[in-house]
XYZ file of C-alpha atoms in Angstrom:
787
model
C -126.294 -197.221 -150.263
C -125.068 -193.474 -150.106
C -120.969 -193.287 -150.957
C -119.348 -191.910 -147.604
C -115.451 -191.118 -148.326
C -114.009 -191.014 -144.764
C -110.168 -189.770 -146.173
C -112.505 -187.072 -146.713
C -114.271 -186.046 -143.836
C -111.014 -186.410 -142.134
C -109.610 -183.891 -144.375
C -112.826 -181.558 -143.413
C -112.318 -183.100 -139.694
C -108.866 -181.796 -139.943
C -109.832 -178.435 -141.453
C -112.016 -177.457 -138.916
C -109.687 -178.826 -135.882
C -107.538 -176.390 -137.405
C -109.438 -173.764 -137.184
C -110.675 -173.976 -134.221
C -107.475 -174.457 -132.611
C -105.906 -170.725 -133.838
C -108.077 -169.213 -131.256
C -109.264 -169.892 -127.618
C -112.323 -171.000 -128.163
C -113.196 -172.477 -124.380
C -111.645 -168.891 -123.044
C -114.165 -167.048 -125.797
C -117.134 -169.255 -123.884
C -116.299 -168.502 -120.677
C -116.607 -164.996 -121.746
C -119.363 -165.278 -122.802
C -119.474 -162.129 -124.673
C -121.907 -163.680 -127.379
C -120.820 -163.875 -130.373
C -118.331 -163.001 -133.569
C -119.995 -161.847 -136.262
C -116.609 -161.413 -137.966
C -115.482 -165.140 -136.498
C -118.935 -165.973 -137.994
C -118.058 -164.824 -141.778
C -114.716 -167.191 -141.240
C -116.784 -169.761 -140.491
C -118.591 -169.809 -143.141
C -115.726 -168.818 -145.555
C -114.254 -172.192 -144.577
C -117.708 -173.613 -145.996
C -118.564 -174.764 -142.755
C -122.591 -172.766 -143.258
C -123.139 -174.657 -146.908
C -121.800 -178.109 -145.951
C -125.016 -179.270 -145.967
C -126.568 -177.220 -148.715
C -127.303 -178.423 -152.226
C -124.744 -176.961 -154.857
C -127.908 -176.663 -156.513
C -128.599 -173.937 -153.795
C -125.333 -172.412 -153.216
C -123.778 -174.747 -151.241
C -121.060 -177.019 -151.100
C -123.108 -179.884 -150.879
C -120.834 -182.672 -149.124
C -123.737 -184.048 -146.923
C -124.425 -184.030 -142.837
C -121.615 -186.772 -142.615
C -119.263 -183.909 -143.256
C -121.062 -181.631 -141.179
C -120.947 -183.796 -138.821
C -117.660 -183.772 -138.444
C -116.706 -180.478 -138.057
C -119.778 -179.907 -135.760
C -118.157 -182.813 -133.313
C -114.979 -181.186 -133.313
C -117.012 -176.908 -132.559
C -118.741 -179.023 -129.625
C -115.312 -180.653 -128.943
C -112.979 -176.719 -129.134
C -116.793 -175.063 -126.845
C -117.340 -173.319 -129.999
C -119.161 -169.958 -128.434
C -120.854 -169.172 -131.677
C -124.601 -171.225 -132.204
C -123.131 -173.404 -135.041
C -126.179 -175.759 -134.757
C -129.370 -173.137 -133.976
C -127.973 -170.189 -136.260
C -126.244 -172.201 -138.879
C -128.382 -175.879 -139.255
C -131.821 -175.589 -138.536
C -131.990 -171.880 -140.483
C -130.207 -173.117 -143.413
C -132.049 -176.958 -143.393
C -135.604 -174.798 -143.061
C -134.876 -172.774 -145.958
C -133.322 -175.422 -148.308
C -136.471 -177.536 -147.279
C -139.603 -175.238 -147.614
C -141.093 -174.736 -151.059
C -141.154 -171.080 -151.899
C -143.886 -168.859 -152.441
C -143.883 -168.555 -156.465
C -141.669 -164.868 -157.725
C -140.682 -164.348 -154.471
C -136.730 -164.157 -154.580
C -136.814 -164.312 -150.488
C -135.819 -167.683 -149.864
C -132.475 -167.516 -151.844
C -131.994 -164.354 -150.880
C -131.894 -165.769 -147.458
C -130.415 -168.873 -147.582
C -126.872 -167.384 -150.415
C -126.613 -165.020 -146.690
C -126.744 -167.885 -144.207
C -124.005 -170.250 -146.143
C -121.528 -167.127 -146.825
C -122.975 -165.739 -143.427
C -123.591 -162.343 -144.250
C -126.913 -162.712 -142.064
C -127.361 -164.468 -138.651
C -130.392 -166.567 -138.755
C -132.376 -168.043 -136.290
C -135.832 -170.387 -136.185
C -138.657 -169.179 -133.718
C -140.753 -172.427 -133.228
C -141.420 -173.465 -130.405
C -144.760 -172.253 -127.841
C -144.422 -174.503 -125.256
C -141.495 -176.722 -122.757
C -140.984 -179.980 -124.126
C -142.437 -179.530 -127.501
C -141.144 -181.929 -130.324
C -143.305 -181.636 -132.671
C -143.880 -178.386 -134.923
C -148.004 -178.302 -134.744
C -148.301 -179.965 -131.562
C -148.812 -177.336 -129.157
C -152.313 -176.993 -130.118
C -154.405 -174.171 -127.537
C -151.121 -172.319 -127.141
C -151.046 -168.838 -127.083
C -148.766 -169.145 -129.842
C -147.488 -167.132 -132.517
C -150.623 -165.662 -135.312
C -150.317 -163.969 -139.023
C -153.253 -161.629 -139.843
C -153.350 -160.534 -143.153
C -153.749 -156.569 -143.313
C -153.878 -154.132 -146.141
C -150.894 -155.919 -148.243
C -148.830 -156.363 -144.814
C -149.124 -159.309 -142.433
C -149.853 -158.429 -138.595
C -148.241 -160.461 -136.422
C -149.273 -161.554 -132.465
C -148.217 -164.079 -130.194
C -145.103 -165.692 -128.552
C -141.907 -167.864 -129.333
C -140.085 -169.156 -126.642
C -136.460 -170.488 -126.319
C -135.430 -168.871 -129.740
C -131.247 -168.268 -130.121
C -131.125 -164.341 -129.200
C -127.472 -163.205 -129.640
C -127.325 -159.732 -130.700
C -125.794 -160.565 -133.565
C -128.791 -162.758 -134.638
C -130.319 -160.606 -137.930
C -133.836 -162.244 -137.856
C -135.666 -164.678 -137.446
C -137.043 -167.627 -139.374
C -141.609 -167.532 -137.538
C -143.909 -170.011 -137.924
C -147.591 -168.914 -137.810
C -150.653 -170.128 -137.737
C -153.209 -168.182 -140.422
C -156.429 -168.636 -141.665
C -155.359 -170.846 -144.739
C -152.845 -172.925 -142.652
C -149.282 -172.575 -140.779
C -147.631 -169.994 -142.132
C -143.021 -168.795 -142.563
C -142.229 -165.608 -141.728
C -138.514 -164.274 -142.363
C -138.931 -161.152 -138.837
C -136.912 -159.419 -138.844
C -135.100 -157.847 -135.580
C -135.369 -154.727 -134.616
C -138.857 -154.726 -136.114
C -141.718 -152.946 -133.927
C -143.806 -154.834 -131.687
C -141.200 -157.609 -131.174
C -140.000 -157.745 -127.671
C -136.724 -160.068 -126.495
C -137.019 -161.252 -123.080
C -133.144 -162.902 -122.689
C -132.571 -165.673 -120.114
C -129.132 -167.398 -120.040
C -128.874 -171.212 -121.018
C -127.100 -173.444 -119.301
C -123.590 -173.108 -120.866
C -124.029 -169.004 -120.653
C -125.254 -168.357 -124.607
C -127.970 -166.163 -124.839
C -131.491 -167.043 -125.723
C -134.694 -165.698 -125.118
C -138.577 -165.822 -125.593
C -139.788 -163.419 -128.274
C -142.744 -161.467 -127.372
C -144.625 -159.823 -130.768
C -147.179 -157.816 -130.068
C -149.271 -156.561 -133.365
C -146.019 -156.428 -134.866
C -146.308 -155.348 -138.970
C -144.365 -157.484 -141.721
C -144.741 -156.677 -145.367
C -146.208 -159.312 -147.319
C -142.660 -160.275 -148.729
C -141.222 -161.634 -146.057
C -143.706 -164.142 -146.639
C -141.313 -167.207 -147.410
C -143.603 -170.192 -147.665
C -147.200 -171.828 -146.314
C -147.271 -175.146 -147.851
C -146.242 -178.051 -145.436
C -144.188 -175.426 -143.523
C -144.834 -177.655 -140.463
C -143.347 -180.716 -142.095
C -139.954 -178.976 -143.272
C -139.650 -176.792 -139.549
C -139.167 -181.017 -138.554
C -137.137 -182.091 -140.656
C -135.321 -179.361 -139.514
C -135.024 -179.792 -136.156
C -134.264 -183.550 -136.813
C -131.106 -183.073 -138.907
C -130.346 -180.542 -135.934
C -130.802 -182.844 -132.932
C -128.666 -185.221 -134.834
C -125.951 -182.309 -135.601
C -126.554 -182.173 -132.005
C -125.701 -185.459 -131.371
C -122.915 -184.424 -132.824
C -121.873 -181.649 -131.288
C -122.329 -183.905 -127.692
C -120.697 -186.507 -129.383
C -117.733 -184.250 -129.379
C -118.338 -182.709 -126.100
C -117.446 -185.826 -124.669
C -114.921 -187.360 -126.137
C -112.646 -184.460 -125.289
C -113.590 -184.009 -121.871
C -112.920 -187.591 -120.867
C -109.540 -187.173 -123.300
C -108.947 -184.631 -120.953
C -109.609 -186.451 -118.170
C -107.080 -189.073 -118.814
C -104.850 -186.665 -118.557
C -105.399 -186.142 -115.414
C -105.619 -189.386 -114.325
C -102.579 -190.135 -115.685
C -100.959 -187.381 -113.280
C -102.902 -186.684 -110.500
C -101.080 -189.313 -107.803
C -102.968 -190.904 -104.841
C -101.653 -192.470 -101.908
C -98.469 -192.715 -104.012
C -100.331 -194.162 -107.680
C -101.789 -192.264 -110.474
C -105.130 -192.129 -110.429
C -105.175 -193.871 -113.397
C -103.969 -197.583 -111.680
C -107.527 -197.459 -109.843
C -109.214 -200.610 -111.548
C -112.606 -198.680 -110.820
C -111.997 -195.761 -112.382
C -110.571 -197.521 -115.131
C -113.693 -199.072 -115.840
C -116.470 -196.261 -114.972
C -114.167 -194.158 -117.967
C -114.703 -197.641 -120.360
C -118.226 -198.009 -119.418
C -118.724 -193.570 -120.215
C -116.538 -194.334 -123.563
C -119.373 -196.835 -124.548
C -122.090 -194.610 -124.037
C -119.754 -192.163 -126.714
C -118.905 -194.596 -129.398
C -122.364 -196.189 -129.001
C -123.867 -192.710 -130.052
C -121.348 -192.310 -132.055
C -122.133 -195.464 -134.635
C -125.674 -194.397 -133.812
C -125.113 -191.286 -135.092
C -123.389 -192.832 -138.580
C -125.653 -195.582 -139.049
C -128.950 -192.986 -138.772
C -127.729 -190.391 -141.547
C -126.656 -192.600 -143.508
C -129.509 -195.101 -143.495
C -131.377 -191.295 -143.720
C -129.558 -190.138 -146.896
C -130.046 -193.874 -148.900
C -133.460 -193.705 -147.507
C -136.591 -195.115 -150.335
C -139.118 -195.776 -147.542
C -142.623 -193.422 -148.857
C -142.923 -192.494 -144.904
C -139.427 -191.085 -144.621
C -140.524 -188.207 -142.177
C -141.326 -190.812 -139.695
C -138.060 -193.250 -140.361
C -136.052 -189.411 -139.781
C -137.777 -188.470 -136.535
C -137.155 -192.508 -134.897
C -133.316 -192.342 -136.217
C -133.292 -188.615 -134.765
C -134.632 -189.426 -131.472
C -132.832 -192.460 -131.211
C -129.709 -190.330 -131.664
C -130.194 -187.291 -129.164
C -131.505 -190.310 -126.131
C -127.916 -191.364 -126.457
C -125.867 -188.479 -127.070
C -127.828 -186.897 -124.075
C -126.855 -189.736 -122.331
C -123.111 -189.705 -123.194
C -122.655 -186.475 -122.817
C -123.631 -185.697 -119.163
C -122.423 -189.050 -118.225
C -118.981 -187.979 -119.303
C -118.636 -184.695 -117.923
C -120.946 -185.794 -114.868
C -118.192 -188.168 -114.486
C -115.118 -186.205 -115.413
C -116.191 -183.833 -112.772
C -115.695 -186.873 -110.165
C -112.888 -188.029 -111.362
C -111.079 -184.300 -111.087
C -112.284 -184.149 -107.195
C -113.146 -180.494 -106.109
C -111.189 -178.419 -108.711
C -113.756 -180.080 -110.854
C -116.270 -178.607 -109.314
C -115.175 -174.888 -110.100
C -115.300 -172.315 -112.693
C -111.701 -172.050 -113.451
C -111.639 -176.012 -114.453
C -112.168 -176.842 -117.731
C -114.604 -179.371 -117.034
C -116.546 -176.972 -115.952
C -117.741 -175.570 -119.468
C -117.995 -178.806 -121.366
C -120.695 -179.768 -118.056
C -122.724 -177.098 -119.133
C -122.683 -177.648 -122.658
C -124.109 -181.059 -121.677
C -126.576 -179.786 -119.700
C -128.182 -177.335 -122.016
C -127.145 -179.488 -125.433
C -129.501 -182.441 -122.838
C -132.458 -180.225 -123.065
C -132.670 -178.648 -126.353
C -134.623 -179.739 -128.800
C -136.148 -182.504 -126.800
C -134.081 -184.305 -123.665
C -134.058 -187.753 -123.438
C -136.975 -188.887 -121.672
C -139.008 -187.167 -124.277
C -136.965 -188.419 -127.081
C -137.497 -192.282 -125.621
C -141.043 -191.809 -125.210
C -141.396 -190.454 -129.083
C -138.830 -193.547 -131.022
C -140.975 -195.819 -128.499
C -144.354 -194.791 -129.507
C -142.889 -194.630 -133.691
C -140.553 -196.996 -134.712
C -141.725 -200.251 -135.856
C -141.657 -202.969 -133.160
C -139.683 -205.601 -133.524
C -141.612 -208.911 -134.536
C -140.053 -212.662 -136.109
C -138.908 -213.014 -139.237
C -141.738 -214.154 -141.901
C -140.229 -217.196 -144.136
C -140.075 -217.265 -147.858
C -142.913 -216.877 -149.766
C -141.554 -219.235 -152.011
C -141.657 -222.706 -152.619
C -138.782 -224.683 -151.144
C -136.504 -225.607 -153.820
C -135.062 -229.174 -154.844
C -131.574 -229.531 -153.925
C -130.355 -229.549 -157.672
C -131.880 -225.992 -157.699
C -128.505 -224.690 -156.272
C -125.253 -224.307 -157.377
C -122.727 -226.033 -155.940
C -119.527 -223.055 -157.074
C -120.651 -220.272 -158.770
C -119.428 -216.296 -158.608
C -120.211 -215.603 -155.056
C -118.863 -212.592 -154.864
C -120.073 -210.816 -157.929
C -123.439 -211.375 -157.270
C -125.797 -208.918 -155.907
C -125.506 -209.445 -152.088
C -129.266 -208.917 -152.411
C -129.390 -212.548 -155.063
C -127.136 -214.115 -153.213
C -129.227 -214.053 -149.668
C -132.233 -214.640 -151.959
C -130.290 -217.865 -152.742
C -129.273 -218.757 -148.915
C -132.704 -217.926 -147.738
C -134.779 -220.294 -149.927
C -131.764 -222.613 -149.247
C -132.084 -223.095 -145.984
C -136.062 -223.012 -145.965
C -135.376 -226.146 -147.993
C -133.382 -228.242 -146.174
C -132.941 -226.582 -142.679
C -135.245 -228.444 -139.541
C -137.735 -226.655 -138.860
C -137.869 -227.994 -134.976
C -133.575 -226.864 -134.369
C -134.724 -223.288 -135.614
C -133.576 -220.407 -132.548
C -132.970 -223.292 -130.096
C -131.916 -221.821 -126.818
C -128.813 -224.317 -126.363
C -125.635 -225.295 -128.587
C -126.410 -228.825 -130.429
C -124.562 -231.192 -129.717
C -122.766 -233.594 -132.484
C -126.284 -236.174 -133.024
C -128.286 -233.108 -132.959
C -126.805 -231.136 -135.962
C -124.681 -233.245 -137.642
C -127.242 -233.653 -139.964
C -127.735 -230.306 -141.063
C -123.992 -230.050 -141.160
C -123.605 -233.186 -143.505
C -126.042 -231.283 -145.907
C -123.784 -227.939 -146.226
C -121.038 -230.605 -147.102
C -122.966 -231.889 -149.992
C -123.245 -228.545 -151.183
C -120.352 -227.333 -150.490
C -120.438 -224.596 -148.070
C -119.659 -225.916 -145.393
C -116.329 -223.076 -145.504
C -117.654 -220.028 -146.467
C -114.577 -218.358 -145.538
C -111.973 -221.215 -146.765
C -109.865 -220.464 -150.311
C -111.496 -222.759 -152.760
C -108.889 -224.263 -153.327
C -108.442 -226.278 -150.171
C -112.494 -226.662 -150.592
C -114.003 -223.707 -149.480
C -116.085 -220.865 -151.041
C -114.146 -217.941 -151.199
C -116.700 -215.417 -149.727
C -115.020 -212.307 -149.950
C -115.394 -210.618 -145.683
C -119.166 -209.360 -147.187
C -120.588 -212.260 -148.797
C -119.201 -213.887 -145.305
C -121.101 -211.516 -143.462
C -123.961 -211.910 -145.420
C -123.575 -215.578 -145.141
C -123.762 -215.184 -141.322
C -126.007 -212.435 -141.098
C -128.979 -214.771 -142.949
C -128.174 -218.218 -140.914
C -128.191 -215.837 -138.137
C -132.171 -214.524 -139.356
C -133.357 -218.008 -139.979
C -132.515 -219.520 -136.339
C -129.726 -221.830 -137.942
C -128.586 -223.475 -134.704
C -124.256 -222.905 -134.972
C -122.563 -226.583 -135.379
C -119.911 -227.650 -133.386
C -117.569 -225.450 -136.192
C -114.370 -224.795 -134.265
C -112.377 -226.716 -137.127
C -114.157 -224.570 -139.726
C -114.338 -220.995 -138.431
C -111.071 -221.439 -136.191
C -108.264 -224.092 -137.058
C -109.292 -224.094 -140.707
C -108.369 -220.878 -141.483
C -105.367 -220.976 -139.127
C -103.782 -224.121 -141.213
C -104.572 -222.728 -144.538
C -101.976 -219.256 -143.065
C -99.664 -220.862 -140.687
C -99.660 -224.596 -140.953
C -97.713 -226.664 -144.033
C -98.968 -228.622 -147.408
C -98.523 -232.066 -145.575
C -101.075 -230.706 -142.146
C -103.721 -229.065 -144.291
C -103.662 -232.216 -146.120
C -104.201 -234.283 -143.055
C -106.923 -232.240 -142.068
C -108.750 -230.262 -143.540
C -110.702 -233.072 -145.681
C -111.222 -234.194 -142.085
C -112.905 -230.790 -141.051
C -115.167 -230.947 -144.364
C -116.321 -233.347 -144.961
C -116.956 -233.825 -140.594
C -115.444 -236.571 -140.282
C -113.272 -235.190 -138.189
C -115.001 -232.695 -135.296
C -112.547 -229.814 -133.990
C -113.019 -228.040 -129.268
C -110.681 -225.736 -128.956
C -108.704 -226.339 -125.805
C -107.805 -222.763 -124.678
C -109.318 -222.304 -121.281
C -107.609 -223.764 -117.854
C -108.640 -223.633 -114.291
C -106.746 -219.579 -113.340
C -105.850 -218.914 -117.095
C -109.869 -218.118 -118.379
C -109.626 -214.629 -119.336
C -105.882 -214.938 -118.361
C -104.796 -216.920 -121.426
C -101.629 -216.211 -121.370
C -101.026 -217.964 -117.275
C -101.821 -221.496 -119.513
C -99.615 -223.935 -117.230
C -100.825 -226.957 -119.515
C -96.935 -228.331 -120.479
C -95.622 -230.177 -123.772
C -92.389 -231.589 -123.601
C -90.364 -232.389 -126.774
C -89.430 -235.839 -126.311
C -87.024 -237.541 -129.936
C -90.353 -236.779 -132.400
C -92.781 -236.447 -129.964
C -94.438 -233.678 -127.474
C -95.768 -235.450 -124.540
C -98.989 -233.091 -123.042
C -99.882 -233.099 -119.689
C -102.100 -231.066 -117.896
C -106.323 -229.328 -117.736
C -108.513 -227.658 -120.110
C -111.704 -226.653 -119.337
C -114.924 -225.028 -120.525
C -114.128 -226.393 -123.739
C -117.472 -226.327 -125.943
C -119.026 -229.550 -126.940
C -115.286 -231.143 -126.415
C -117.028 -234.248 -125.666
C -118.386 -234.953 -129.030
C -115.341 -234.028 -130.305
C -112.730 -235.524 -131.907
C -109.762 -233.704 -132.369
C -108.980 -230.729 -130.030
C -106.574 -227.718 -131.042
C -104.645 -226.324 -127.771
C -102.604 -224.155 -126.513
C -99.639 -225.308 -124.938
C -96.367 -223.998 -122.618
C -93.259 -225.085 -124.045
C -90.994 -223.077 -122.137
C -91.364 -221.732 -118.680
C -87.808 -219.434 -118.952
C -89.504 -216.792 -120.836
C -92.128 -214.128 -121.011
C -95.313 -216.595 -120.145
C -96.713 -215.127 -124.169
C -93.379 -216.056 -125.471
C -92.922 -219.772 -123.885
C -96.718 -220.958 -125.898
C -96.548 -223.390 -129.137
C -100.219 -224.281 -130.870
C -100.558 -228.331 -131.781
C -103.699 -230.779 -132.771
C -104.217 -233.964 -130.627
C -105.575 -236.490 -131.758
C -108.903 -237.382 -128.525
C -108.854 -240.713 -128.949
C -105.591 -240.486 -127.837
C -103.651 -242.522 -124.640
C -104.439 -240.349 -121.167
C -107.400 -238.167 -122.434
C -110.495 -238.711 -120.403
C -113.093 -236.262 -120.378
C -116.205 -235.163 -118.044
C -119.301 -232.825 -119.329
C -120.102 -230.420 -117.353
C -123.280 -228.435 -116.886
C -124.450 -225.515 -117.187
C -127.120 -222.977 -115.586
C -129.093 -223.534 -118.154
C -129.156 -227.280 -118.026
C -126.924 -228.136 -120.881
C -123.554 -230.353 -121.259
C -122.738 -227.268 -123.520
C -118.960 -227.516 -121.564
C -116.723 -229.903 -121.152
C -112.711 -230.245 -119.188
C -110.068 -232.210 -121.129
C -107.387 -234.445 -119.082
C -104.390 -235.006 -120.395
C -102.423 -237.285 -118.385
C -98.499 -237.601 -120.340
C -100.167 -237.654 -123.496
C -98.076 -238.292 -126.321
C -98.599 -235.704 -129.673
C -96.368 -236.104 -133.281
C -94.116 -233.531 -133.345
C -95.785 -232.484 -136.739
C -99.103 -231.997 -135.378
C -97.101 -228.738 -134.154
C -99.218 -225.460 -135.973
C -96.199 -222.537 -136.675
C -92.912 -222.611 -134.966
C -92.468 -224.091 -131.989
C -93.008 -221.343 -129.054
C -95.330 -218.973 -131.884
C -98.507 -219.613 -130.287
C -99.218 -216.504 -128.720
C -100.001 -214.942 -132.198
C -101.249 -217.446 -133.542
C -103.953 -217.854 -131.010
C -104.517 -213.524 -131.247
C -105.607 -213.880 -134.754
C -108.956 -216.041 -133.052
C -109.630 -213.763 -130.997
C -111.033 -210.577 -133.359
C -112.697 -212.701 -134.968
C -114.524 -214.350 -132.314
C -115.612 -211.447 -130.854
C -116.918 -209.951 -133.513
C -119.178 -212.687 -134.094
C -120.039 -212.440 -130.044
C -121.113 -209.364 -130.611
C -123.761 -210.160 -132.622
C -127.185 -208.821 -132.966
C -129.227 -211.189 -133.314
C -129.041 -212.544 -129.333
C -130.959 -209.352 -128.729
C -132.884 -208.960 -131.240
C -134.465 -212.492 -131.012
C -135.436 -211.330 -127.041
C -137.168 -208.926 -128.074
C -139.778 -210.838 -130.676
C -140.105 -212.804 -127.326
C -140.281 -209.745 -124.892
C -142.962 -208.801 -127.276
C -144.245 -212.014 -128.025
C -145.595 -212.135 -124.001
C -146.224 -208.263 -123.634
C -149.255 -208.384 -126.388
C -150.355 -211.552 -124.822
C -150.765 -210.265 -121.598
C -151.439 -206.300 -122.207
C -148.434 -204.560 -120.988
C -147.407 -202.658 -124.166
C -150.700 -200.432 -122.259
C -148.521 -199.863 -119.475
C -146.477 -196.621 -119.737
C -144.215 -197.452 -117.023
C -143.337 -200.898 -118.555
C -142.930 -199.595 -122.894
C -140.218 -196.605 -121.104
C -138.395 -199.782 -119.986
C -139.131 -201.303 -122.728
C -138.065 -198.202 -125.279
C -134.951 -197.700 -123.083
C -133.773 -201.394 -124.137
C -135.328 -201.151 -127.735
C -132.925 -198.356 -128.218
C -130.207 -199.807 -126.660
C -130.831 -203.020 -129.451
C -130.600 -200.339 -131.717
C -127.018 -198.757 -131.349
C -126.100 -202.590 -130.778
C -127.253 -202.434 -134.225
C -125.398 -199.370 -135.110
C -121.620 -200.762 -133.750
C -122.321 -203.983 -134.836
C -122.695 -202.675 -138.427
C -118.851 -200.215 -137.764
C -117.527 -203.785 -136.901
C -119.175 -205.980 -139.632
C -118.209 -202.965 -142.260
C -114.217 -203.380 -141.677
C -114.403 -206.828 -141.750
C -116.091 -206.600 -145.559
C -113.307 -204.244 -146.507
C -111.278 -206.779 -144.826
C -109.798 -204.520 -142.221
C -107.657 -205.123 -138.966
C -110.161 -205.238 -135.823
C -109.128 -202.898 -133.304
C -108.679 -202.821 -130.136
C -112.299 -201.216 -129.960
C -114.070 -203.854 -130.808
C -114.229 -204.525 -127.252
C -116.569 -202.651 -126.428
C -119.009 -204.131 -128.640
C -118.769 -207.225 -126.696
C -119.974 -205.434 -123.232
C -122.380 -203.927 -124.934
C -124.303 -206.945 -126.736
C -123.690 -209.298 -123.989
C -124.228 -207.142 -121.211
C -128.070 -206.015 -123.608
C -129.031 -209.177 -123.670
C -128.492 -210.012 -120.513
C -131.316 -207.392 -119.729
C -132.981 -208.140 -121.848
C -133.168 -211.410 -120.791
C -133.748 -209.558 -117.112
C -136.822 -207.927 -119.210
C -138.271 -211.389 -120.271
C -137.879 -212.881 -116.859
C -140.283 -210.236 -114.964
C -142.795 -210.070 -117.362
C -143.035 -213.703 -117.722
C -144.293 -214.066 -114.079
C -144.199 -217.572 -112.153
C -142.967 -218.543 -115.941
C -140.155 -216.734 -114.957
C -138.978 -219.235 -112.641
C -139.922 -222.273 -115.017
C -137.293 -224.079 -117.549
C -140.251 -224.448 -120.232
C -141.953 -222.833 -122.614
C -144.641 -220.399 -122.536
C -147.515 -221.170 -124.750
C -146.907 -217.461 -126.855
C -145.571 -216.786 -129.794
C -146.589 -219.169 -133.237
C -146.623 -222.980 -131.246
C -147.892 -224.244 -128.569
C -146.609 -224.651 -125.105
C -144.874 -227.574 -125.901
C -144.024 -226.866 -129.609
C -141.459 -225.490 -131.165
C -143.007 -221.577 -131.545
C -143.014 -220.872 -127.197
C -141.065 -218.312 -125.593
C -138.112 -220.405 -123.638
C -138.565 -217.325 -120.321
C -134.803 -218.537 -119.168
C -132.798 -219.113 -121.974
C -131.395 -215.576 -122.855
C -131.469 -214.523 -119.507
C -129.137 -217.971 -119.053
C -127.128 -217.706 -122.406
C -126.445 -213.590 -121.628
C -124.409 -214.533 -118.302
C -122.108 -216.651 -120.026
C -120.925 -214.564 -122.814
C -120.119 -211.678 -120.765
C -117.618 -214.444 -119.575
C -116.661 -216.034 -122.639
C -114.139 -214.460 -125.150
C -112.522 -212.881 -122.559
C -114.960 -211.601 -119.571
C -116.190 -208.217 -120.029
C -114.385 -207.172 -117.513
C -111.386 -208.109 -118.839
C -112.507 -205.939 -122.392
C -112.536 -203.378 -120.414
C -108.998 -203.756 -119.391
C -108.342 -204.035 -122.499
C -110.192 -200.521 -123.828
C -108.466 -198.053 -120.969
C -105.013 -199.906 -122.040
C -104.910 -199.575 -126.005
C -107.490 -197.146 -126.856
C -108.061 -194.549 -123.699
C -103.992 -194.963 -123.089
C -104.787 -194.747 -119.356
C -101.812 -195.764 -117.129
C -101.565 -198.643 -115.127
C -104.212 -200.971 -116.654
């Protein structure tokens, strides 16, 4: 993977922010006076114009992540100079083309572009809505005819940057040998500029070229010009997306400040939950765009695919579509939440709204890029099984230097093991399996010594690093390995290792590893679900015991469990979070009864557990008395990370494609447009998941922004599930498998249309409802008062 130094990127961002803050960019933008050439030189001196240009060509060679950071800050500040249009596009094209032999023009222009002595724009577009440089066949574009050691240009280019400061244009022109690229100086006889203003007030034009004579020395390239232009356009779109992200982030920040100060009905506007949630949803789109941009830049930097041009187009369209939505959603919402003042030009919101309108439309709008993405992105298909023959158990080491092993080798080992030992009929089951169904697999992992990937070796685990833990989970998901009743493994075990006593670890950890003890979680209660701190199940100290009375509900598969770790109230006189303890209970104790709960999907996945004067040894208290809240919070972040896994959305997409291919729906434009949108939602989910997974890999604490991942993952899964039900027609209302896919109608290879939607409905509630996640983000990240 390409190396990106986050500290360096932040230094570059801070430097850009400092330079931009020295002048009132908003007022400069509002004055619509065009580019300031002296300021353009100042930008160049700061290294911005050559930031993405390779060092060998006279640039800084800092790459696209650095460039994106600068342009995002330019969007936040409302820099009026056309940094993308007259900076990125021209420089990128000049670095990409194959220059003419013995011609110094390319190098001369590139150096002038980097040092700011020449401002150039790209003139390529010949019709409205054009995305590719070569797709305007039959349109009256620009032609080049050789004549007496020169070229005569005729035609028109549309939507070209035409600031008075522009020195010239890089112009594509059709000729008999193919497409040529020229440098056309401003003021060339025969060139007419027909100006118009963009939505944000910046100048553009249609270039009319009539018998304009350019010298032969003005020819820059004649080899693969269209490919080079497309390359420049796509990186321009990626940087344009960074600008849109900056626009959206700043206008949302300004709106938060406004809501925190503006009073209505005796309260700050920020205290109204409806407004809080609207802001969170707008911020979600911005963070999706930001994650998608970073993912695209990293992926393209690492790309070794021979068809990298297609990968670039797919990435650029995905990012631009998301960023356009984020920018328009955020600025439109800002107008609404500012009220009447937001609809005036004197309010800065108007600058950002107009900027978003221009950027969202230029170089292709969201609808056009969604269509391009749908046409070019690889259709999802079920992951292929390993072709390697199943290996005998003896070929799999019980112990090894897992963290020192190359990740590719580690993943390959896991795939072979799953292929050899995981029951085929249990792959990708759409419901939680009971203990009697999954325990043979649990015992297999236990015998192999792979049952506790995250635990330290001294406690019987694999001691995997965060990076290897992510790999283990991802490979299990890829193969369709069902989740066993694993609360003891992923929740209680780490808690005992961190907070428990030596006696508690010796007493409880071996049973978790062997499967002799099956643990359930006892957190939620009636009227204390997402508001976990409101729990009332009480534990009263009685000598060396605690006497527990109360009820727990929504405990996953607690009917199969032998033990429960639970939160109990041990002090009613203090703040509710401060009077909670963490307790371990043997479910065979007298006074305990259980009632399974049948879900919408028809499965008894949950259980409520009743405690009537249950006596529990005080030695089963983990941590100090009344210190349970801190222990519980330590579990929630990692749980939300994996509730945000894209595996469910990816599997639902595979099922949708299975049905769509069979029914011929991929020829229906309305369906394919909706499908393209959901595919992009799923791809952006994957990008956001990688951001947080990388944090976990690095061992960094997961921030409260993780709430957005949980929201988007579950709601994307729900939207996909709804589409699956829709295209399944009558089967969408039947709890049975369809005969699509790799199996027959009654086999495991078919599609169960109801399961994804029903599972997604449940996921929006568990681990803190999505509404609670929005509250968390509104308060802890956006800083809305009263949230």
